[in-house]
PDB file of C-alpha atoms in Angstrom:
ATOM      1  CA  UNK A   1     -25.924 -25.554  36.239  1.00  0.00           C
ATOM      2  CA  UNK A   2     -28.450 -25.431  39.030  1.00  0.00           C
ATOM      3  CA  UNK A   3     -29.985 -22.237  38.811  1.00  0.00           C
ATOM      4  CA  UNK A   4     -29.568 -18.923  36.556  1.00  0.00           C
ATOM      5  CA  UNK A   5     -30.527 -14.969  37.177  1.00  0.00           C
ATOM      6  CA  UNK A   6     -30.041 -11.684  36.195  1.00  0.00           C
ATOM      7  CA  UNK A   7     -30.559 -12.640  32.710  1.00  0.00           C
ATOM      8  CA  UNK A   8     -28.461 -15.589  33.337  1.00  0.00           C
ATOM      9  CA  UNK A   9     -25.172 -13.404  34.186  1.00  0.00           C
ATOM     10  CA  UNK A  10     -25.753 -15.180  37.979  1.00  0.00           C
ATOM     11  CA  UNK A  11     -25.241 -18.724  38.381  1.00  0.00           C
ATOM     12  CA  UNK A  12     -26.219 -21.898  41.075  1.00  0.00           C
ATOM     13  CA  UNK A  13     -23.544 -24.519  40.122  1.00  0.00           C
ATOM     14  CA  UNK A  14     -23.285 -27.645  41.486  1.00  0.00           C
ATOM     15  CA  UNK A  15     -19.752 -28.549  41.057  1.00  0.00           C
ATOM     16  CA  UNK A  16     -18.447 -32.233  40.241  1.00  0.00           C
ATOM     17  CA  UNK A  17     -17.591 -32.360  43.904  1.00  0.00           C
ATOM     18  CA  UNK A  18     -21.115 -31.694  45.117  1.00  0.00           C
ATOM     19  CA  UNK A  19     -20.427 -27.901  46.612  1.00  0.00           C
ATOM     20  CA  UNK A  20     -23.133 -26.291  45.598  1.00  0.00           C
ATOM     21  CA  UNK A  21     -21.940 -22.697  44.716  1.00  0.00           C
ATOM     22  CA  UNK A  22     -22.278 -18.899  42.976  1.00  0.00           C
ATOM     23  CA  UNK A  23     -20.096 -18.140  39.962  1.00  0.00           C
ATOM     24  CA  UNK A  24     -21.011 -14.162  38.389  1.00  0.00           C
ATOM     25  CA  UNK A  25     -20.658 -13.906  35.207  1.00  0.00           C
ATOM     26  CA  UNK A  26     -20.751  -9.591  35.437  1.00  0.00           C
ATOM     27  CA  UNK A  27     -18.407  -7.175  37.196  1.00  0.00           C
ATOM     28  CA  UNK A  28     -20.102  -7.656  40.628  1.00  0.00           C
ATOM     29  CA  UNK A  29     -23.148  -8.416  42.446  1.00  0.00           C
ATOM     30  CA  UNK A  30     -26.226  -8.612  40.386  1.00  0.00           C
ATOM     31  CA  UNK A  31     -28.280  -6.214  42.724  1.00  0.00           C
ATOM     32  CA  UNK A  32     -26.004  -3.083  41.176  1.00  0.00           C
ATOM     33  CA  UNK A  33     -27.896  -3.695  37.881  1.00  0.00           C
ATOM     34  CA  UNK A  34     -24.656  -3.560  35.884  1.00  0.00           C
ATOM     35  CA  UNK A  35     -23.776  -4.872  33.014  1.00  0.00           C
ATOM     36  CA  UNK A  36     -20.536  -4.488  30.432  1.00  0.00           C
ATOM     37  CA  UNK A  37     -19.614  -5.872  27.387  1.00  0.00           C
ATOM     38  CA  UNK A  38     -17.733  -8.818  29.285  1.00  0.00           C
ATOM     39  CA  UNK A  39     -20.567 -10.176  30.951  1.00  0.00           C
ATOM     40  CA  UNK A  40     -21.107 -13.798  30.280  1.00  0.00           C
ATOM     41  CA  UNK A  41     -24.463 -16.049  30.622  1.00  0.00           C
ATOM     42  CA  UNK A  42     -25.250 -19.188  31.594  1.00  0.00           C
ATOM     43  CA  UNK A  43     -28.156 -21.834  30.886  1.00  0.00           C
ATOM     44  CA  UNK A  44     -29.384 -23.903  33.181  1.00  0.00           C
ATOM     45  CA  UNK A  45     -28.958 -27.443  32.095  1.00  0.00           C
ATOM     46  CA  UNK A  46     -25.236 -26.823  31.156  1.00  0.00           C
ATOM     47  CA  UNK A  47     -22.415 -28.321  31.573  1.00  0.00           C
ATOM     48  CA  UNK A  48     -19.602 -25.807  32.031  1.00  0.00           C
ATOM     49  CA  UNK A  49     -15.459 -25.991  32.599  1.00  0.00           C
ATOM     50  CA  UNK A  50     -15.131 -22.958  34.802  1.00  0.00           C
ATOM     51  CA  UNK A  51     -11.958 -20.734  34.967  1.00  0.00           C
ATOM     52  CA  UNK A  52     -12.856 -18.050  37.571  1.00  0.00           C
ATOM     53  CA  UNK A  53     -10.898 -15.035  38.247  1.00  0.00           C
ATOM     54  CA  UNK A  54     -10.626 -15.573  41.661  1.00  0.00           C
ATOM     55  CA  UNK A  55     -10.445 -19.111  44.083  1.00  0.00           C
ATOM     56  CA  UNK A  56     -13.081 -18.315  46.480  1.00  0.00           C
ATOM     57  CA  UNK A  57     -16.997 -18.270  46.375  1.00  0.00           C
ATOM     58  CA  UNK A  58     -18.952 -16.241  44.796  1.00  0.00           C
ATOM     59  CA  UNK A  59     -16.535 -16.888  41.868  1.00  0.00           C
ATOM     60  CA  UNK A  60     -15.819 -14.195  38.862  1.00  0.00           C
ATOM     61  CA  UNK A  61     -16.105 -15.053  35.578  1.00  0.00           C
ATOM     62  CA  UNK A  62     -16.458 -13.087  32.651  1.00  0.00           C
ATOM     63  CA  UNK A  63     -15.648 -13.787  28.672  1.00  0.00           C
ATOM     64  CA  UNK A  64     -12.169 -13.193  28.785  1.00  0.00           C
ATOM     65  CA  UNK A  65     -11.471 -16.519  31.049  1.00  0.00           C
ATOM     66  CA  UNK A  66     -11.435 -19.616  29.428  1.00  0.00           C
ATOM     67  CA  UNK A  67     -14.654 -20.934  31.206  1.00  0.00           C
ATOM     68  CA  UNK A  68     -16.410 -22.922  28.201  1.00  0.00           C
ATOM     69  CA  UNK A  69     -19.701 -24.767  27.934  1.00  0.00           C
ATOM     70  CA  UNK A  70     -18.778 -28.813  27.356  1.00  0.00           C
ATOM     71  CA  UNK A  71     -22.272 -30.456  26.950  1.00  0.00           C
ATOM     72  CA  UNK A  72     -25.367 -28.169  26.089  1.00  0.00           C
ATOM     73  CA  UNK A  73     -28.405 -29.002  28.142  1.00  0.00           C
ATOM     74  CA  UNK A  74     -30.648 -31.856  27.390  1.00  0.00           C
ATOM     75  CA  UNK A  75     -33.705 -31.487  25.722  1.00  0.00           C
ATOM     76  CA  UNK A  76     -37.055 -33.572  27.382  1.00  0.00           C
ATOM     77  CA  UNK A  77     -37.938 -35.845  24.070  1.00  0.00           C
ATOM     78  CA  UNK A  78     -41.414 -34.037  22.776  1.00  0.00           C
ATOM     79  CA  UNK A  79     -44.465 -37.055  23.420  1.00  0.00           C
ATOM     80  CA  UNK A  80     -46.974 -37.011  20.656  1.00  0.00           C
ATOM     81  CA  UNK A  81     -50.155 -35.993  21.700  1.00  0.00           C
ATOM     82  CA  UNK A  82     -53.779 -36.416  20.255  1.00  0.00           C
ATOM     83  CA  UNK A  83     -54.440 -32.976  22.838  1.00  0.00           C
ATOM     84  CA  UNK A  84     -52.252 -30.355  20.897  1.00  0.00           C
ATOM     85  CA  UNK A  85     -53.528 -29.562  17.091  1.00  0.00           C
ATOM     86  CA  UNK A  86     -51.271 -27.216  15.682  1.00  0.00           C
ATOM     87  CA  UNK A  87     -53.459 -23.773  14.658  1.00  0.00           C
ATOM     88  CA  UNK A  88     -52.037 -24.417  11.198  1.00  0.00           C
ATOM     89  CA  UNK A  89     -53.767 -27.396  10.682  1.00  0.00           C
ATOM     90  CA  UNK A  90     -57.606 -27.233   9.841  1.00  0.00           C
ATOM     91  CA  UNK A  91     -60.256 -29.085  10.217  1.00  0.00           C
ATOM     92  CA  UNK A  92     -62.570 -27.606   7.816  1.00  0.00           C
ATOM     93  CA  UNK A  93     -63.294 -28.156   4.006  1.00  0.00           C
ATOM     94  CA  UNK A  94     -60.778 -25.334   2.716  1.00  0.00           C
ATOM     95  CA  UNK A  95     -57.978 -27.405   4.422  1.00  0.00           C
ATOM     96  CA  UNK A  96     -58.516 -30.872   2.357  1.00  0.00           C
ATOM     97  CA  UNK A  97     -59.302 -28.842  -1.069  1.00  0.00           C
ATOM     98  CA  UNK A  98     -55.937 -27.260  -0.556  1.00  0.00           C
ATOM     99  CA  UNK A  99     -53.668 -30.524  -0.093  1.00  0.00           C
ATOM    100  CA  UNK A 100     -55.646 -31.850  -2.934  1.00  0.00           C
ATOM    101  CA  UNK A 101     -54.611 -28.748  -4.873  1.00  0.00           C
ATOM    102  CA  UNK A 102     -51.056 -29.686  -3.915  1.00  0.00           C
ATOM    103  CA  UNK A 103     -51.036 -32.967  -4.415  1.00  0.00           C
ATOM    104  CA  UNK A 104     -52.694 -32.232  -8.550  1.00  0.00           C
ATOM    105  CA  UNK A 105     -49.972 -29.762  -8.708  1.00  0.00           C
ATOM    106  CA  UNK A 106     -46.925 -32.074  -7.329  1.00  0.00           C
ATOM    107  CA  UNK A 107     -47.906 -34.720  -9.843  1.00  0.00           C
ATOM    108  CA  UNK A 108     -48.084 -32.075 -12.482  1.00  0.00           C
ATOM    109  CA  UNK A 109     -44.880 -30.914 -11.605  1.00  0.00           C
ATOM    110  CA  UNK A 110     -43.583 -34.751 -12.109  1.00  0.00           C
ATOM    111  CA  UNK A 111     -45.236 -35.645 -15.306  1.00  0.00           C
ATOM    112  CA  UNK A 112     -43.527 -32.369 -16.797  1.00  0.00           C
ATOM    113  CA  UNK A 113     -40.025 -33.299 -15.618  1.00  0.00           C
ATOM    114  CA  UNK A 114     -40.488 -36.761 -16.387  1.00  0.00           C
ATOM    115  CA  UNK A 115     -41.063 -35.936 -19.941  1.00  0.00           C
ATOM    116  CA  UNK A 116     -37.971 -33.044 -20.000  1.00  0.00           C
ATOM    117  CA  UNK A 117     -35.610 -36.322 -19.189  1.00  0.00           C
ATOM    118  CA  UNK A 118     -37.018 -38.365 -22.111  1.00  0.00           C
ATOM    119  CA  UNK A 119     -36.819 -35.272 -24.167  1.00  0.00           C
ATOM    120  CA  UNK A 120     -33.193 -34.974 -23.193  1.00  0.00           C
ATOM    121  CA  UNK A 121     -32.496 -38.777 -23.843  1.00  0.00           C
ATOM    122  CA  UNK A 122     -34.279 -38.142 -27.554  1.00  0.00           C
ATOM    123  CA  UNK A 123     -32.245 -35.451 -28.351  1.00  0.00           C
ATOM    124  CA  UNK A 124     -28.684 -36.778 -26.927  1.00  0.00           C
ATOM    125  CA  UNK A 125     -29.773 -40.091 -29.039  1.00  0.00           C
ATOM    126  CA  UNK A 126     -30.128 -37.761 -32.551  1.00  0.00           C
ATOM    127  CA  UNK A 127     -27.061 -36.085 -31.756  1.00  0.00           C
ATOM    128  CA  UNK A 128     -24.670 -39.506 -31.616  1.00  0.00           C
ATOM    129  CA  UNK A 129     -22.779 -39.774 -35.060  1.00  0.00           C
ATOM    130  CA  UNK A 130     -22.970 -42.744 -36.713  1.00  0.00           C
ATOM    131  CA  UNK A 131     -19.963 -44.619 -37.277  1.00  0.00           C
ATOM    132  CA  UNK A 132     -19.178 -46.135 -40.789  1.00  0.00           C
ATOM    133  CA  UNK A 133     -17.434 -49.301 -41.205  1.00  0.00           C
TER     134      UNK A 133
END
């Protein structure tokens, strides 16, 4: 997929063979501004298995053929970047009093279910009967 408009109902497709051509994905030419409840879309960066109604360019295609997308588009890997600081992140004295506030209460959080296992333990212990020989 080469190219998309009309909200991606008109597509630029560069077929395995190299012919560059127009597949619709709507009930006609996109400069009627129609659209139905058949209409399909497109993203460029696809890789689609087209089943047109028709054999000749611009082809029709709508969601009842079995057209079918058969690799989504790839994704440029994100670089980190010393540039970008996310808005979340602060740089002020709130910001480092609040992680430490998380970190207190994340050990806090541990130490209390650490001690509900060796509670547990204790109590599964008292509970064994003792077997008389």
């Amino acid at each position: 997929m080469i190219a998309v408009e009309d909200d991606g109902s008109l597509a630029t497709v560069r077929a395995d063979d190299g012919r560059v051509v127009t597949v619709l994905g709507g009930p006609g030419a996109p400069e009627r501004n129609m659209s139905s409840s058949i209409d399909r879309s497109y993203t460029v960066g696809g890789h689609y298995e087209f089943h047109p109604s028709n054999n000749k360019d611009p082809y029709q295609d709508n969601i009842c053929t079995a057209t079918h997308l058969v690799e989504e588009p790839r994704r440029a890997p994100v670089e980190p970047s010393d540039d970008l600081v996310p808005a979340a992140l602060s740089t002020d004295q709130s910001a480092g009093q609040t992680s430490s506030a998380l970190l207190v209460g994340a050990v806090a959080a541990l130490v209390v279910m650490a001690g509900g296992a060796v509670w547990l333990v204790r109590v599964k212990r008292m509970r064994r009967p003792v077997s008389h020989m």
